[in-house]
Amino acid sequence: MVPKLRVLIAYLSYSGNTKETAELLESELRARNMEVDMHAIGTSPPVEPEQYDLILIGTFTWERGATPDEVKDFVLEIGYKPSNVAVFGTGDTQFGGDDLFCLAAVKLAKFYHSKWAPLKIEQSPRGSQEQEVEKWIEGVLHDAKINA
Ligand SMILES: Cc1cc2nc3c(=O)[nH]c(=O)nc-3n(C[C@H](O)[C@H](O)[C@H](O)COP(=O)(O)O)c2cc1C
């Protein structure tokens, strides 16, 4: 039997948008028969990143494009730059337009030299943005050659 692919979804969310995006990604992956571990940054027990075939990190963007401290701590906790990180983020263009929109996710993807452009969601991933989430994860899985 072929072992199930293991995916880690680590996310930080204060008001629920990034969590909602993480859960949407989780159901997309589970529908493809993948094994998914959810990690609420700052709350869940420490992770062992080397156990995963793919690591998805989700963050919202804070004041003037800042990355939340909890996400920075999580990055330090990981302690190295895995080559299989894809980043998703939620934000709000009202807080500084396109330049600052989801900037934390953009910076994080750059930090990890991610192969994938970060997914940027305006607030909640509902409605038409749900399809963006689906499209993004399909692209990530395709490029990662781990389509089940
Ligand atoms: C004080 C404050 C500052 C924010 N600054 C930005 C920002 O610079 N860029 C951005 O894209 N979103 C910004 N946002 C919007 C949040 O990132 C957005 O609401 C996000 O979806 C919240 O995620 P969460 O619901 O997972 O906590 C800001 C929100 C607040 C409350």
Coordinates of N, CA and C and ligand atoms in Angstrom, one line a residue:
M1 N 0.8 -1.2 0.0 CA 0.0 0.0 0.0 C 0.9 1.3 0.0
V2 N 0.5 2.2 -0.8 CA 1.3 3.5 -0.9 C 0.9 4.3 0.4
P3 N 2.0 4.7 1.1 CA 1.7 5.5 2.3 C 1.0 6.9 1.9
K4 N 0.2 7.3 2.8 CA -0.5 8.6 2.6 C 0.5 9.7 2.7
L5 N 0.3 10.7 1.9 CA 1.2 11.9 2.0 C 0.8 12.7 3.2
R6 N 1.8 13.2 3.9 CA 1.5 13.9 5.1 C 1.7 15.4 4.9
V7 N 0.7 16.2 5.2 CA 0.8 17.6 5.1 C 0.5 18.3 6.4
L8 N 1.4 19.3 6.7 CA 1.2 20.1 7.9 C 0.6 21.4 7.5
I9 N -0.5 21.8 8.2 CA -1.1 23.2 8.0 C -0.9 23.9 9.3
A10 N 0.0 24.9 9.3 CA 0.3 25.7 10.6 C -0.2 27.1 10.3
Y11 N -1.0 27.6 11.2 CA -1.6 28.9 10.9 C -1.8 29.7 12.2
L12 N -1.8 31.0 12.0 CA -2.2 31.9 13.1 C -3.4 32.7 12.7
S13 N -4.3 32.8 13.6 CA -5.6 33.5 13.3 C -6.1 34.2 14.5
Y14 N -6.4 35.4 14.5 CA -7.1 36.1 15.7 C -8.6 36.1 15.5
S15 N -9.0 36.6 14.3 CA -10.5 36.8 14.2 C -11.1 35.7 13.2
G16 N -10.3 34.7 12.8 CA -10.9 33.5 12.2 C -10.7 33.4 10.7
N17 N -10.3 34.5 10.0 CA -10.2 34.4 8.5 C -9.1 33.4 8.1
T18 N -8.0 33.5 8.7 CA -6.9 32.6 8.3 C -7.2 31.1 8.8
K19 N -7.9 31.0 9.9 CA -8.3 29.7 10.3 C -9.3 29.1 9.3
E20 N -10.2 29.9 8.8 CA -11.2 29.4 7.8 C -10.5 29.0 6.6
T21 N -9.5 29.7 6.1 CA -8.7 29.4 5.0 C -8.0 28.1 5.2
A22 N -7.4 27.9 6.4 CA -6.6 26.7 6.8 C -7.6 25.5 6.7
E23 N -8.8 25.7 7.2 CA -9.8 24.6 7.2 C -10.3 24.2 5.8
L24 N -10.3 25.2 5.0 CA -10.7 24.9 3.6 C -9.6 24.1 2.9
L25 N -8.4 24.5 3.1 CA -7.2 23.7 2.6 C -7.2 22.3 3.1
E26 N -7.5 22.2 4.4 CA -7.6 20.9 5.1 C -8.6 20.0 4.4
S27 N -9.8 20.5 4.1 CA -10.8 19.6 3.5 C -10.4 19.3 2.0
E28 N -9.8 20.3 1.3 CA -9.3 20.0 0.0 C -8.3 18.8 0.0
L29 N -7.4 18.8 0.9 CA -6.3 17.8 1.0 C -6.9 16.5 1.5
R30 N -7.8 16.5 2.4 CA -8.4 15.3 2.9 C -9.3 14.6 1.8
A31 N -9.9 15.5 0.9 CA -10.7 14.9 -0.2 C -9.8 14.2 -1.2
R32 N -8.5 14.6 -1.1 CA -7.5 13.9 -2.0 C -6.8 12.8 -1.2
N33 N -7.4 12.4 -0.1 CA -6.9 11.2 0.6 C -5.5 11.5 1.3
M34 N -5.2 12.7 1.6 CA -3.9 13.0 2.3 C -4.1 13.1 3.8
E35 N -3.0 12.8 4.5 CA -3.1 12.9 5.9 C -2.7 14.3 6.3
V36 N -3.5 15.0 7.1 CA -3.3 16.4 7.4 C -3.2 16.6 8.9
D37 N -2.2 17.3 9.3 CA -2.1 17.8 10.7 C -2.3 19.3 10.8
M38 N -3.2 19.7 11.6 CA -3.5 21.1 11.8 C -2.7 21.6 13.0
H39 N -2.0 22.7 12.9 CA -1.2 23.3 14.0 C -1.6 24.7 14.2
A40 N -2.3 25.0 15.3 CA -2.6 26.4 15.6 C -1.3 27.0 16.2
I41 N -0.7 27.9 15.5 CA 0.6 28.5 16.0 C 0.3 29.2 17.3
G42 N 1.3 28.9 18.2 CA 1.2 29.5 19.6 C 0.3 28.8 20.5
T43 N -0.4 27.7 20.1 CA -1.3 27.0 20.9 C -1.0 25.5 20.9
S44 N -0.9 25.0 19.7 CA -0.7 23.5 19.6 C 0.7 23.1 20.1
P45 N 0.8 21.8 20.4 CA 2.2 21.3 20.8 C 3.2 21.5 19.7
P46 N 4.5 21.5 20.0 CA 5.5 21.7 18.9 C 5.4 20.6 17.8
V47 N 5.8 21.0 16.6 CA 5.7 20.1 15.5 C 7.1 19.6 15.1
E48 N 7.1 18.5 14.3 CA 8.3 18.0 13.8 C 8.2 18.1 12.3
P49 N 8.7 19.2 11.8 CA 8.5 19.6 10.4 C 9.1 18.6 9.4
E50 N 10.2 17.9 9.8 CA 10.8 16.9 8.9 C 9.9 15.7 8.6
Q51 N 8.8 15.6 9.3 CA 7.9 14.4 9.1 C 7.0 14.6 7.9
Y52 N 7.0 15.8 7.4 CA 5.9 16.2 6.4 C 6.4 16.3 5.0
D53 N 5.6 15.9 4.0 CA 5.9 16.0 2.6 C 5.7 17.4 2.1
L54 N 4.8 18.1 2.8 CA 4.4 19.5 2.4 C 4.0 20.3 3.7
I55 N 4.5 21.5 3.7 CA 4.2 22.3 4.9 C 3.5 23.6 4.4
L56 N 2.3 23.8 4.9 CA 1.6 25.1 4.5 C 1.5 25.9 5.7
I57 N 2.0 27.2 5.6 CA 2.0 28.1 6.7 C 1.1 29.3 6.4
G58 N 0.1 29.6 7.3 CA -0.8 30.6 7.1 C -0.7 31.7 8.1
T59 N -0.7 33.0 7.6 CA -0.6 34.1 8.5 C -1.5 35.3 8.0
F60 N -2.0 36.0 9.0 CA -2.6 37.3 8.6 C -1.5 38.4 8.6
T61 N -1.8 39.6 8.2 CA -0.8 40.7 8.2 C -1.3 41.7 9.2
W62 N -0.3 42.2 10.0 CA -0.6 43.1 11.1 C -0.2 44.5 10.7
E63 N -0.1 45.3 11.7 CA 0.1 46.8 11.5 C 1.1 47.1 10.4
R64 N 0.7 47.8 9.4 CA 1.6 48.3 8.4 C 2.5 47.2 7.7
G65 N 1.8 46.1 7.5 CA 2.5 45.0 6.8 C 3.3 44.1 7.6
A66 N 3.1 44.2 9.0 CA 4.0 43.4 9.9 C 3.6 42.0 9.9
T67 N 4.6 41.1 10.2 CA 4.3 39.7 10.5 C 4.0 39.6 12.0
P68 N 3.0 38.9 12.4 CA 2.7 38.7 13.8 C 3.9 38.0 14.5
D69 N 4.1 38.4 15.8 CA 5.3 37.9 16.5 C 5.1 36.3 16.7
E70 N 3.9 35.8 16.8 CA 3.8 34.4 17.0 C 4.3 33.6 15.8
V71 N 4.1 34.2 14.6 CA 4.6 33.6 13.4 C 6.1 33.6 13.4
K72 N 6.7 34.7 13.8 CA 8.2 34.8 13.8 C 8.7 33.8 14.8
D73 N 8.0 33.6 15.9 CA 8.5 32.6 16.9 C 8.4 31.2 16.3
F74 N 7.3 30.9 15.6 CA 7.1 29.6 14.9 C 8.3 29.3 13.9
V75 N 8.7 30.4 13.2 CA 9.7 30.2 12.2 C 11.0 29.9 13.0
L76 N 11.3 30.5 14.1 CA 12.5 30.2 14.9 C 12.4 28.8 15.5
E77 N 11.2 28.4 15.9 CA 10.9 27.1 16.4 C 11.3 26.0 15.4
I78 N 10.9 26.2 14.1 CA 11.2 25.3 13.0 C 12.8 25.2 12.9
G79 N 13.4 26.4 12.9 CA 14.9 26.4 13.1 C 15.7 26.2 11.8
Y80 N 15.0 25.8 10.7 CA 15.7 25.7 9.4 C 14.7 26.0 8.3
K81 N 15.2 26.1 7.1 CA 14.3 26.4 6.0 C 13.9 25.2 5.2
P82 N 12.8 24.5 5.5 CA 12.4 23.4 4.7 C 12.1 23.8 3.3
S83 N 12.4 22.9 2.3 CA 12.2 23.3 0.9 C 10.8 23.1 0.4
N84 N 10.0 22.6 1.3 CA 8.6 22.2 0.9 C 7.5 23.1 1.5
V85 N 7.9 24.4 1.7 CA 6.9 25.3 2.4 C 6.2 26.1 1.3
A86 N 4.8 26.1 1.5 CA 4.0 27.1 0.7 C 3.2 27.9 1.7
V87 N 3.0 29.2 1.4 CA 2.5 30.1 2.3 C 1.1 30.7 1.8
F88 N 0.2 30.8 2.8 CA -1.1 31.4 2.5 C -1.4 32.5 3.5
G89 N -2.1 33.5 3.1 CA -2.3 34.6 4.0 C -3.7 35.2 3.8
T90 N -4.2 35.9 4.9 CA -5.3 36.7 4.7 C -4.9 38.1 5.1
G91 N -5.7 39.1 4.5 CA -5.4 40.5 4.8 C -6.5 41.3 4.4
D92 N -6.3 42.6 4.3 CA -7.4 43.6 4.0 C -6.7 44.8 3.3
T93 N -7.2 45.0 2.1 CA -6.6 46.1 1.3 C -6.9 47.5 1.9
Q94 N -7.9 47.5 2.8 CA -8.2 48.8 3.4 C -7.0 49.3 4.3
F95 N -6.1 48.4 4.6 CA -5.0 48.8 5.6 C -3.8 49.2 4.8
G96 N -3.8 49.8 3.7 CA -2.6 50.2 3.0 C -2.5 49.8 1.6
G97 N -3.6 49.4 1.0 CA -3.7 49.1 -0.5 C -2.8 47.8 -0.8
D98 N -2.5 47.7 -2.1 CA -1.8 46.6 -2.6 C -0.4 46.4 -2.0
D99 N 0.2 47.5 -1.7 CA 1.6 47.3 -1.2 C 1.7 46.6 0.1
L100 N 0.7 46.8 0.9 CA 0.8 46.1 2.3 C -0.1 44.9 2.3
F101 N -0.9 44.7 1.3 CA -1.9 43.6 1.3 C -1.2 42.2 1.4
C102 N -1.5 41.5 2.5 CA -0.9 40.2 2.8 C 0.6 40.2 2.8
L103 N 1.2 41.3 3.2 CA 2.7 41.4 3.1 C 3.4 40.4 4.0
A104 N 2.8 40.1 5.1 CA 3.4 39.0 6.0 C 3.6 37.7 5.2
A105 N 2.5 37.3 4.5 CA 2.6 36.1 3.7 C 3.6 36.2 2.6
V106 N 3.7 37.4 1.9 CA 4.7 37.6 0.9 C 6.1 37.5 1.4
K107 N 6.3 38.1 2.6 CA 7.7 38.1 3.2 C 8.1 36.7 3.6
L108 N 7.1 36.0 4.2 CA 7.3 34.6 4.6 C 7.7 33.7 3.5
A109 N 7.0 33.8 2.4 CA 7.2 33.0 1.2 C 8.7 33.3 0.7
K110 N 9.0 34.5 0.7 CA 10.4 34.9 0.3 C 11.4 34.3 1.2
F111 N 11.2 34.4 2.5 CA 12.1 33.9 3.5 C 12.4 32.4 3.2
Y112 N 11.4 31.7 2.9 CA 11.5 30.2 2.7 C 11.9 29.9 1.3
H113 N 12.2 30.9 0.5 CA 12.4 30.7 -1.0 C 11.4 29.7 -1.5
S114 N 10.1 30.0 -1.2 CA 9.1 29.1 -1.5 C 9.0 29.0 -3.1
K115 N 8.7 27.8 -3.5 CA 8.5 27.5 -5.0 C 7.2 28.1 -5.4
W116 N 6.3 28.4 -4.5 CA 4.9 28.8 -4.9 C 4.7 30.3 -4.5
A117 N 4.0 31.0 -5.3 CA 3.5 32.3 -4.9 C 2.6 32.2 -3.8
P118 N 2.6 33.1 -2.8 CA 1.7 32.9 -1.7 C 0.3 33.2 -2.1
L119 N -0.6 32.5 -1.5 CA -2.1 32.7 -1.7 C -2.5 33.9 -0.8
K120 N -3.1 34.9 -1.5 CA -3.5 36.1 -0.7 C -5.1 36.2 -0.8
I121 N -5.7 36.1 0.4 CA -7.1 36.2 0.5 C -7.5 37.5 1.2
E122 N -8.5 38.1 0.6 CA -9.0 39.4 1.2 C -10.1 38.9 2.3
Q123 N -9.7 39.1 3.5 CA -10.5 38.7 4.7 C -10.9 37.2 4.6
S124 N -12.2 37.0 4.5 CA -12.7 35.6 4.6 C -12.6 34.9 3.2
P125 N -12.3 33.6 3.2 CA -12.2 32.9 1.9 C -13.5 32.5 1.3
R126 N -14.6 33.2 1.6 CA -15.9 32.7 1.1 C -16.2 33.3 -0.3
G127 N -17.2 32.7 -0.8 CA -17.7 33.2 -2.2 C -16.6 32.9 -3.2
S128 N -16.4 33.9 -4.1 CA -15.5 33.6 -5.2 C -14.1 33.3 -4.8
Q129 N -13.7 33.7 -3.6 CA -12.3 33.4 -3.2 C -12.1 32.0 -2.8
E130 N -13.2 31.3 -2.6 CA -13.1 29.8 -2.3 C -12.4 29.1 -3.4
Q131 N -12.8 29.6 -4.6 CA -12.2 29.0 -5.8 C -10.7 29.3 -6.0
E132 N -10.3 30.4 -5.5 CA -8.9 30.8 -5.5 C -8.1 29.8 -4.6
V133 N -8.7 29.5 -3.5 CA -8.1 28.6 -2.5 C -7.9 27.2 -3.2
E134 N -8.9 26.7 -3.9 CA -8.9 25.4 -4.6 C -7.8 25.5 -5.7
K135 N -7.8 26.6 -6.4 CA -6.9 26.7 -7.6 C -5.4 26.7 -7.0
W136 N -5.2 27.4 -6.0 CA -3.9 27.5 -5.4 C -3.4 26.2 -4.9
I137 N -4.2 25.5 -4.2 CA -3.7 24.2 -3.6 C -3.5 23.2 -4.8
E138 N -4.3 23.2 -5.8 CA -4.1 22.3 -6.9 C -2.8 22.6 -7.6
G139 N -2.4 23.9 -7.7 CA -1.1 24.3 -8.3 C 0.0 23.8 -7.4
V140 N -0.1 24.0 -6.1 CA 0.9 23.6 -5.2 C 1.1 22.0 -5.3
L141 N 0.0 21.3 -5.3 CA 0.2 19.8 -5.3 C 0.7 19.4 -6.7
H142 N 0.3 20.0 -7.7 CA 0.8 19.7 -9.0 C 2.3 19.9 -9.1
D143 N 2.8 21.1 -8.7 CA 4.2 21.4 -8.7 C 5.0 20.5 -7.8
A144 N 4.4 20.1 -6.7 CA 5.1 19.3 -5.7 C 5.1 17.8 -6.1
K145 N 4.4 17.6 -7.2 CA 4.3 16.2 -7.8 C 3.8 15.3 -6.7
I146 N 2.8 15.7 -5.9 CA 2.3 14.8 -4.9 C 0.8 14.7 -5.1
N147 N 0.4 14.9 -6.3 CA -1.1 14.7 -6.6 C -1.4 13.2 -6.3
A148 N -2.4 13.1 -5.4 CA -2.8 11.7 -5.1 C -3.7 11.1 -6.1
Ligands
LIG1 C1 -4.6 46.8 13.4 C2 -4.7 46.0 12.1 C3 -3.8 46.2 11.1 C4 -3.9 45.5 9.9 N1 -2.9 45.7 8.9 C5 -3.0 45.0 7.7 C6 -2.0 45.2 6.7 O1 -1.0 46.0 6.8 N2 -2.1 44.5 5.6 C7 -3.1 43.6 5.4 O2 -3.2 43.0 4.3 N3 -4.1 43.5 6.3 C8 -4.0 44.1 7.5 N4 -5.0 43.9 8.4 C9 -6.1 43.0 8.2 C10 -6.0 41.6 8.7 O3 -4.8 41.0 8.3 C11 -7.1 40.7 8.2 O4 -8.3 41.2 8.8 C12 -7.0 39.3 8.4 O5 -7.9 38.5 7.7 C13 -7.1 38.9 9.9 O6 -6.9 37.5 10.0 P1 -7.5 36.6 11.1 O7 -9.1 36.7 11.0 O8 -7.1 35.2 10.8 O9 -7.1 37.0 12.4 C14 -4.9 44.6 9.7 C15 -5.9 44.4 10.7 C16 -5.8 45.1 11.9 C17 -6.9 44.9 12.9

